[in-house]
Tab-separated table of C-alpha atoms and ligand atoms in Angstrom:
chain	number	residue	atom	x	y	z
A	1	UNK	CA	110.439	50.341	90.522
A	2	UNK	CA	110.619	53.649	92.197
A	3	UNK	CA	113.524	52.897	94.127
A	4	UNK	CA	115.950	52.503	90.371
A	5	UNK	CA	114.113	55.922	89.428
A	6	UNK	CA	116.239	58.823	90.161
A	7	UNK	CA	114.015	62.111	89.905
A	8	UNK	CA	116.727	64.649	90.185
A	9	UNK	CA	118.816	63.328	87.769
A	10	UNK	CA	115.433	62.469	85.340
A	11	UNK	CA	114.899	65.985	85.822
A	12	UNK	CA	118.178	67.264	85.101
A	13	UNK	CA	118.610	65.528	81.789
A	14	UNK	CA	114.976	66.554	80.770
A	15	UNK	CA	115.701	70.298	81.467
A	16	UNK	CA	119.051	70.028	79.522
A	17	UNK	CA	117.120	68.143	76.561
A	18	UNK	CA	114.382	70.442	76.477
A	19	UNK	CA	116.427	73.704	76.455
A	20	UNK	CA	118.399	71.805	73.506
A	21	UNK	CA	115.568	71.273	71.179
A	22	UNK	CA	113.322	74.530	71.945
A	23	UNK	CA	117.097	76.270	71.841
A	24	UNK	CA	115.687	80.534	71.330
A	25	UNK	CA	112.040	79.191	69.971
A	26	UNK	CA	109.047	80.040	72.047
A	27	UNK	CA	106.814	76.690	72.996
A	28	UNK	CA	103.378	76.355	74.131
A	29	UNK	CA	101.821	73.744	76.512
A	30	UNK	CA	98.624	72.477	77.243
A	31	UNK	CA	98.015	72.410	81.000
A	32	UNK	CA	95.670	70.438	82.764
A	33	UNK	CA	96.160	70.992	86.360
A	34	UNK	CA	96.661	67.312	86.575
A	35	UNK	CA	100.317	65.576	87.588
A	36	UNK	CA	101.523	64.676	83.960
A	37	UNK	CA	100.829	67.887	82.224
A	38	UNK	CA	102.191	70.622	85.626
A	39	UNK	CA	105.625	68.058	85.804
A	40	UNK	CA	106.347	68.613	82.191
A	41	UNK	CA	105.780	72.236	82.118
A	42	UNK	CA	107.955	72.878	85.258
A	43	UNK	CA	110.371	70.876	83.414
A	44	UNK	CA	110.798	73.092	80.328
A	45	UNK	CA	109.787	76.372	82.589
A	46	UNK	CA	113.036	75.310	83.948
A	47	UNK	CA	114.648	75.002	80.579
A	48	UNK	CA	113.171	78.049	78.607
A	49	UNK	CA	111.853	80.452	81.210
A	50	UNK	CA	108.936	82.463	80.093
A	51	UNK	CA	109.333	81.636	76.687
A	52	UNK	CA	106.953	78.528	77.636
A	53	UNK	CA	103.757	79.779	77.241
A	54	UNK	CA	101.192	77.699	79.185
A	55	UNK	CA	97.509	77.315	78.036
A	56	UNK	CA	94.880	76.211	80.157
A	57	UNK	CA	91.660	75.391	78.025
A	58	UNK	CA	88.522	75.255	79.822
A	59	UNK	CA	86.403	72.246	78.066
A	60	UNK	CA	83.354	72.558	79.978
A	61	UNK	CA	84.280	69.043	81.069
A	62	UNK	CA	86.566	70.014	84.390
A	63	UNK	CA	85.628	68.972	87.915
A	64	UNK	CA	83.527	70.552	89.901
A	65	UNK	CA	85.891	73.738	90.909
A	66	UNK	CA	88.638	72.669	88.904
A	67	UNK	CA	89.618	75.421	86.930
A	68	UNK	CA	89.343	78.056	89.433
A	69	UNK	CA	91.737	75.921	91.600
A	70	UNK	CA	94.066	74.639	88.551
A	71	UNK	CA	94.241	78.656	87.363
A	72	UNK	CA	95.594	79.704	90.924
A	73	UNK	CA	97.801	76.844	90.780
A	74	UNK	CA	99.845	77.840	87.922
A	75	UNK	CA	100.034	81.762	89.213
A	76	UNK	CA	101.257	80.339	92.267
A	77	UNK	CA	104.082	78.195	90.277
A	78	UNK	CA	104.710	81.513	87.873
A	79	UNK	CA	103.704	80.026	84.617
A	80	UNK	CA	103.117	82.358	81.891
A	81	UNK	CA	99.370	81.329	81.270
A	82	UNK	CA	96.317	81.499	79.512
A	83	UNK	CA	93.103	80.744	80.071
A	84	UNK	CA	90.858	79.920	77.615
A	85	UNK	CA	87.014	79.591	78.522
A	86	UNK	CA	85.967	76.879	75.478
A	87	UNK	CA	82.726	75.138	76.598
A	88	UNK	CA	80.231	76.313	74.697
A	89	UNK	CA	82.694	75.666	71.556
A	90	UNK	CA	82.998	71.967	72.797
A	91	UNK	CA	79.134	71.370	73.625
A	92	UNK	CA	78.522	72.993	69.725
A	93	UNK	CA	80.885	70.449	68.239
A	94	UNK	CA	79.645	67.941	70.179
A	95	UNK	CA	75.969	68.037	69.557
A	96	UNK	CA	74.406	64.659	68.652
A	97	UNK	CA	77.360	62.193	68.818
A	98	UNK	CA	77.600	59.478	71.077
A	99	UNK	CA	79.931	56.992	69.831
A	100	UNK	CA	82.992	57.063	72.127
A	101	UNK	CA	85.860	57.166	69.310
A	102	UNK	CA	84.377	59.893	67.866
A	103	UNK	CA	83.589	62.083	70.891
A	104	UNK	CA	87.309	61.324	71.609
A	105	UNK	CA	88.283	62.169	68.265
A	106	UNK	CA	86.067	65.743	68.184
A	107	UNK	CA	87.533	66.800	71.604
A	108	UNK	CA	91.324	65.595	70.700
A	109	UNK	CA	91.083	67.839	67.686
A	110	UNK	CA	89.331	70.479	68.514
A	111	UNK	CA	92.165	70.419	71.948
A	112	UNK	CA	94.675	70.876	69.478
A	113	UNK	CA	93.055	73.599	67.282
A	114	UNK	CA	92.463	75.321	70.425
A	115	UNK	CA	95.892	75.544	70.761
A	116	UNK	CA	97.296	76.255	67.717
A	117	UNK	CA	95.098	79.364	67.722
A	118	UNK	CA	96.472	80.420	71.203
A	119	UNK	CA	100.096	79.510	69.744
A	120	UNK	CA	99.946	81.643	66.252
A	121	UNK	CA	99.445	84.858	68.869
A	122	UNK	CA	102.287	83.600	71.105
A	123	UNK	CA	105.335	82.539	67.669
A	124	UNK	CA	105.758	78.911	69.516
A	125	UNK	CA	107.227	76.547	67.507
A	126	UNK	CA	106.827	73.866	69.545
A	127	UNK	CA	104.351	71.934	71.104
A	128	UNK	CA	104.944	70.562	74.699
A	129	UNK	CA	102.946	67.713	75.681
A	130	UNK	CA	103.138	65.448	78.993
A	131	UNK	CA	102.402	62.221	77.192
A	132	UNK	CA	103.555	58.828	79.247
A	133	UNK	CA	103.925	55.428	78.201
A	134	UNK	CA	100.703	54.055	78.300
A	135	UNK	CA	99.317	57.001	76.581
A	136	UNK	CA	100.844	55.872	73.524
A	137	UNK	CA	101.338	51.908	74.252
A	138	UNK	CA	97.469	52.002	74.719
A	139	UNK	CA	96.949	54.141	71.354
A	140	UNK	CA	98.498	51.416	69.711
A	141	UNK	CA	101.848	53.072	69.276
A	142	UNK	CA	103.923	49.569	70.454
A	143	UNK	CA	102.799	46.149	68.411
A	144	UNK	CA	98.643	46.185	70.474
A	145	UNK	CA	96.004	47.337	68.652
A	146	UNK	CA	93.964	50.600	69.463
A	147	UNK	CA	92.382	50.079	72.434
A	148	UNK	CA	91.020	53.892	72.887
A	149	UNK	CA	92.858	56.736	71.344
A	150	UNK	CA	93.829	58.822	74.172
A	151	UNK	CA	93.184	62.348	74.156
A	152	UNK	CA	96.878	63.417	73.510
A	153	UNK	CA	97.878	61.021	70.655
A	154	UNK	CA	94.854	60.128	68.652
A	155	UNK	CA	93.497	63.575	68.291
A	156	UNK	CA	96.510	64.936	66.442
A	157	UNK	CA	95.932	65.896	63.480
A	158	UNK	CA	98.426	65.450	60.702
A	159	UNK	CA	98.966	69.027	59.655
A	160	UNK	CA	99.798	70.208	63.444
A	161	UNK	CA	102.757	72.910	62.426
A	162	UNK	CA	104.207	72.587	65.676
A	163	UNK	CA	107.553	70.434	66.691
A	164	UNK	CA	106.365	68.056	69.648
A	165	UNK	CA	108.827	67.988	72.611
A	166	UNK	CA	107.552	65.429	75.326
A	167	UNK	CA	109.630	65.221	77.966
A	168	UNK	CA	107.766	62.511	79.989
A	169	UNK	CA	107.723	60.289	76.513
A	170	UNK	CA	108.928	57.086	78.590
A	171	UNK	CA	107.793	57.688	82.149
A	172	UNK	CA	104.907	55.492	83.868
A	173	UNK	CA	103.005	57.000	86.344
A	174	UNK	CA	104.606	56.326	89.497
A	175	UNK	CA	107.612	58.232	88.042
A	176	UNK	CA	106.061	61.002	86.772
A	177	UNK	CA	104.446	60.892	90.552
A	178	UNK	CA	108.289	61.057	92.057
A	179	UNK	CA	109.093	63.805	89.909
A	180	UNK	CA	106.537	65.965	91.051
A	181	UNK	CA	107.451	65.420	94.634
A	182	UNK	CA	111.012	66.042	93.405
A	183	UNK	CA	109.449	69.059	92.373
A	184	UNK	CA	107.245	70.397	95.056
A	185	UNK	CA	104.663	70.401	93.044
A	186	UNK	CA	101.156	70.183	94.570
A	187	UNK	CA	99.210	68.001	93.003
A	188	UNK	CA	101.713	65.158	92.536
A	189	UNK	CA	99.133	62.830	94.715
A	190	UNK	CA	96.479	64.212	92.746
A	191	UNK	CA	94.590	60.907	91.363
A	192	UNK	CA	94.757	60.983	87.540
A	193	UNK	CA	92.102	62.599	85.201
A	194	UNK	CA	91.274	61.804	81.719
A	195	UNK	CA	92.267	64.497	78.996
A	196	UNK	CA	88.335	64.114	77.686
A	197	UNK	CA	87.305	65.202	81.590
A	198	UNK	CA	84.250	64.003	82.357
A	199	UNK	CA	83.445	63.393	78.463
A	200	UNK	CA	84.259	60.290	79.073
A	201	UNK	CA	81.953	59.665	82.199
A	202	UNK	CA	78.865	60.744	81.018
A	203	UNK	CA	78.014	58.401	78.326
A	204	UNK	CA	75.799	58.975	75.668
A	205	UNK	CA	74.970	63.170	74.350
A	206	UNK	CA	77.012	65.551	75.858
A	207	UNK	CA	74.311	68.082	77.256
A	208	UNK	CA	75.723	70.956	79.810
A	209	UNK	CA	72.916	69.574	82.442
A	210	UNK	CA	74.220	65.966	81.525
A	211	UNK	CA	77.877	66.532	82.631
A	212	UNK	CA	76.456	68.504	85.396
A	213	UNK	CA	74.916	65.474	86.903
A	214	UNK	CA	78.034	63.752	86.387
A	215	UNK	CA	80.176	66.666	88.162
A	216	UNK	CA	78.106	66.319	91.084
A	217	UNK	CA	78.361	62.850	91.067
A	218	UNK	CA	82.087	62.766	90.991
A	219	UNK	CA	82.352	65.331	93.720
A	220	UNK	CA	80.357	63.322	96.067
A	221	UNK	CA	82.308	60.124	95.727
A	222	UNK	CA	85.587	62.182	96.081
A	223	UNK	CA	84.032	63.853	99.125
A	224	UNK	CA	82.774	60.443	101.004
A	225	UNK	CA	85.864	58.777	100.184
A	226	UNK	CA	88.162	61.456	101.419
A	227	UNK	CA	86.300	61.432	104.498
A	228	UNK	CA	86.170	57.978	105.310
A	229	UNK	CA	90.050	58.487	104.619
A	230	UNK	CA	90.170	60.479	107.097
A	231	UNK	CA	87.813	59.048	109.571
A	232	UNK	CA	89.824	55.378	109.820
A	233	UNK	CA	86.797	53.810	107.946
A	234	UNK	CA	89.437	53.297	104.900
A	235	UNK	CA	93.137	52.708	105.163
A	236	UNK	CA	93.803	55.215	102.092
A	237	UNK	CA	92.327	56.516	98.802
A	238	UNK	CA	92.006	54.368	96.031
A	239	UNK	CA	94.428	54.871	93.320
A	240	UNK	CA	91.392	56.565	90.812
A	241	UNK	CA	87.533	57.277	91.799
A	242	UNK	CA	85.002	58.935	89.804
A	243	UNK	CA	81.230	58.365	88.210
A	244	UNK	CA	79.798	57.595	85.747
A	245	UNK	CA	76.458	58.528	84.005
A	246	UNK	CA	75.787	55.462	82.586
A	247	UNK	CA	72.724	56.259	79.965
A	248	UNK	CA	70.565	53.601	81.438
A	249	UNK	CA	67.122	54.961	82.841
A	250	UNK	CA	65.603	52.728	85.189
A	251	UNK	CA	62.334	52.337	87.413
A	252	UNK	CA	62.393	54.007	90.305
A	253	UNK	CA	59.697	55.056	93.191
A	254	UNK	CA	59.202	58.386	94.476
A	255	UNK	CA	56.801	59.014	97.042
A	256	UNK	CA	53.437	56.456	96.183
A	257	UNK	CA	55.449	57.326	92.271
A	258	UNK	CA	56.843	55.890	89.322
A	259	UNK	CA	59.820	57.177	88.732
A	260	UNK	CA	62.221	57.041	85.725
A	261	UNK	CA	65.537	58.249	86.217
A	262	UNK	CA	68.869	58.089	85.649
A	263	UNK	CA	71.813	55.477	86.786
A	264	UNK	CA	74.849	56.389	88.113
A	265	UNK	CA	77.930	54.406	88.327
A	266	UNK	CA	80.434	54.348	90.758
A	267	UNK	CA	83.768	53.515	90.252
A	268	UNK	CA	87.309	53.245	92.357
A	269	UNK	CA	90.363	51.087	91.018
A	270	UNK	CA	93.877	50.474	92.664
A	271	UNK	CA	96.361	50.543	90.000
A	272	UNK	CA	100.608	50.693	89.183
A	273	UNK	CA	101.050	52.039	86.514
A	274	UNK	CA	96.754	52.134	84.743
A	275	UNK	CA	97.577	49.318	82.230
A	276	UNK	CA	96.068	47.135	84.631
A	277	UNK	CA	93.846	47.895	87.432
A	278	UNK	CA	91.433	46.339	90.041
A	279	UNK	CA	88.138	47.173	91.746
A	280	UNK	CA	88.801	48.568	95.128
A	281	UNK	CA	87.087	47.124	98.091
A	282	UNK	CA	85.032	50.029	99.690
A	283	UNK	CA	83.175	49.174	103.075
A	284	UNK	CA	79.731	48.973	102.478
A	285	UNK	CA	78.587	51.822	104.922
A	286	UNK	CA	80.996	54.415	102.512
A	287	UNK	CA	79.084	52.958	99.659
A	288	UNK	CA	75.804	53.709	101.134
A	289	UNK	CA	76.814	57.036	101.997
A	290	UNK	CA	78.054	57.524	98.685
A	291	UNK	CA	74.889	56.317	96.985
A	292	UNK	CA	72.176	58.504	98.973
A	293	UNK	CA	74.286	61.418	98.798
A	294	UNK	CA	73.460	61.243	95.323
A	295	UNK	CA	70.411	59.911	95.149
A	296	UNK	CA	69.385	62.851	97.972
A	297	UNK	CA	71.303	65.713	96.590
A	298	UNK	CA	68.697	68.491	95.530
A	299	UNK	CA	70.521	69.032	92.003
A	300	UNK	CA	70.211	65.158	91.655
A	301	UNK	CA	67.403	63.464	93.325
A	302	UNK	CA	64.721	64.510	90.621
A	303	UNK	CA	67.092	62.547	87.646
A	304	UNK	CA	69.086	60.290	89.427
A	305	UNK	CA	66.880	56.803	91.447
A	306	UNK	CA	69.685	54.113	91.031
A	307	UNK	CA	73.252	53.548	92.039
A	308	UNK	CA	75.946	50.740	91.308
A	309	UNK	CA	79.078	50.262	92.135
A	310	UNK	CA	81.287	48.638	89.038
A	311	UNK	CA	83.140	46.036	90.238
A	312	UNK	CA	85.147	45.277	86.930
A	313	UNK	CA	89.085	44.417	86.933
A	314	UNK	CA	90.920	46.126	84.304
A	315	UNK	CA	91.508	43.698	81.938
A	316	UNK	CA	88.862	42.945	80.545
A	317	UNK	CA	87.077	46.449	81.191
A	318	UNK	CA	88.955	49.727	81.196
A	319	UNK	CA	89.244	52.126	84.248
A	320	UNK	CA	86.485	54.723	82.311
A	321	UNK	CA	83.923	53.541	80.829
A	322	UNK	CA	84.418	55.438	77.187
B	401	XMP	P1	91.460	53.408	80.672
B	401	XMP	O1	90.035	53.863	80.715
B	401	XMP	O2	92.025	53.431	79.287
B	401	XMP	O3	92.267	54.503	81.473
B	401	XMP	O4	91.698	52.123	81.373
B	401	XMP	C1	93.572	54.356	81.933
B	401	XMP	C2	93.962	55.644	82.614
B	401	XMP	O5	94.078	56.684	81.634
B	401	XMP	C3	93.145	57.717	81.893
B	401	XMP	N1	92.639	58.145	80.578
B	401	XMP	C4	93.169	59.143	79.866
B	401	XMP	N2	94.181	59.978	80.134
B	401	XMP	N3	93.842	61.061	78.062
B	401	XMP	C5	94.514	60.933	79.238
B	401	XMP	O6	95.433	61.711	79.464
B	401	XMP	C6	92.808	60.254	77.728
B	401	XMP	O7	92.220	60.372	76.674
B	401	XMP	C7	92.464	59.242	78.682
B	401	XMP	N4	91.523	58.277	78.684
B	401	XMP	C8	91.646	57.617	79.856
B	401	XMP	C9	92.093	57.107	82.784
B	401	XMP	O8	91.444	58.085	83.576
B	401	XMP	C10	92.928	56.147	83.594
B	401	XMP	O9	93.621	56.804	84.629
């Protein structure tokens, strides 16, 4: 597929399209630090200059060291940005729900509220977003029905003032992937990242010390794997790897002591293109040193007494579990 993609001249055309329909207008774009959302605003920086203002929201729901490394990113790329710290706002609106579509739905909206209030201060007219394919295919934008609403689509709401411009409308992954090299840009290996963050990992409420657990989690399975990358104990990463929270307290023994704690899920798929995906095979020895770094790790070992690794193809499950 890659090999019929040309980059340069997707690039080209995008740049020329974009500086066509933002024309003198000022536009605004939600960054991520991920590959979908940097590609598209180095596509209409290219296109509009600094009259792309770039907005980096802060959920509460990044990676452990994420925004710190995502904000130095963008200075280093010369994007005309703005960081907005929003976590306690999302925990606040978040209090007490627990169904998935709505959690979605709460964090999709408030996203785009977010925005608009960053916009009004900036006179953007438009709204740049780096929506792919199976962002909308999946949100039930071809003939399938909703399967989740993604973050980017289903949290619109329908009085958003601004004019959308998405330059990556009809790009799968593995493009967007070879425009970013096309690029230079530095995280175009980076694996992908929901726009919910670790929202969607940590299932059930949405407490600060909840998604903490679930941070730390994620970080150690990015860790191990990386370093049995490195070591020859795995020929490369998997395509995505995370955990999961999974909101079912189990039995456990602690000493001579019942325990009652927490289970974490691990999870690593090798994908295309994230319509479909399958469970990776990770040697056993990784996952054991995946499972007692959790299970050991001093912010952990007090909630956390049970590991699993989800070995679910994509269909019938999804890659996250929310
Ligand atoms: P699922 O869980 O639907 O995920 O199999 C497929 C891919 O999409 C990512 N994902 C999202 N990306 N906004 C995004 O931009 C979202 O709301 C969202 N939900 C899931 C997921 O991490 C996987 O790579």
């Amino acid at each position: 597929m890659e090999m019929l993609f040309d980059a340069e001249e997707f690039v080209k055309e995008a740049v020329q399209k974009a500086k066509d329909q933002v024309g003198d207008a000022h536009a605004v774009i939600a960054v991520s630090g991920g590959v979908d959302s940097t590609v598209a605003a180095e596509i209409v920086k290219e296109a509009v200059g600094d009259r792309l203002h770039a907005i980096y929201v802060d959920t509460g729901f990044m990676r452990k060291g994420e925004s710190e490394e995502t904000e130095a990113m963008y200075r280093r790329m010369g994007l005309n940005l703005t960081v907005v710290h929003a976590a306690d706002e999302y925990f606040e609106a978040l209090d007490g729900v627990t169904e998935p579509e709505q959690k979605r739905k709460i964090i999709g909206e408030k996203f785009i509220r977010i925005f608009e209030r960053e916009a009004k201060k900036t006179g953007a007219t438009f709204l740049v977003q780096g929506t792919i394919a199976p962002d909308w295919i999946e949100s039930g934008g071809g003939n399938r029905d909703t399967i989740k609403s993604h973050h980017n689509v289903g949290g619109l709401p329908d009085d958003m003032e601004m004019e959308l411009c998405e330059p990556l409308y009809d790009l799968y992954k593995d493009e967007v992937r070879a425009v970013a090299r096309y690029q230079g840009i530095e995280v175009a290996e980076r694996q992908p990242f929901p726009g919910p963050g670790l929202a969607v990992r940590v299932i059930g409420e949405l407490k600060p010390e909840r998604v903490q657990i679930a941070r730390e989690a994620c970080h150690i399975v990015e860790t191990e794997l990386e370093k049995a990358v490195e070591a020859g104990e795995m020929t490369e990463l998997p395509w995505q790897y995370f955990a999961v929270l999974t909101n079912t307290p189990t039995v456990g023994v602690q000493g001579d002591l019942r325990a009652y704690g927490e289970t974490v899920a691990v999870r690593a798929v090798q994908s295309f293109d994230a319509m479909t995906a399958q469970a990776t095979e990770i040697p056993w020895k990784v996952l054991g040193r995946i499972s007692r770094g959790i299970t050991n790790h001093p912010d952990l070992k007090d909630q956390v007494n049970r590991v699993v690794y989800d070995i679910s193809d994509k269909p019938p499950a999804t890659v996250e579990w929310e």
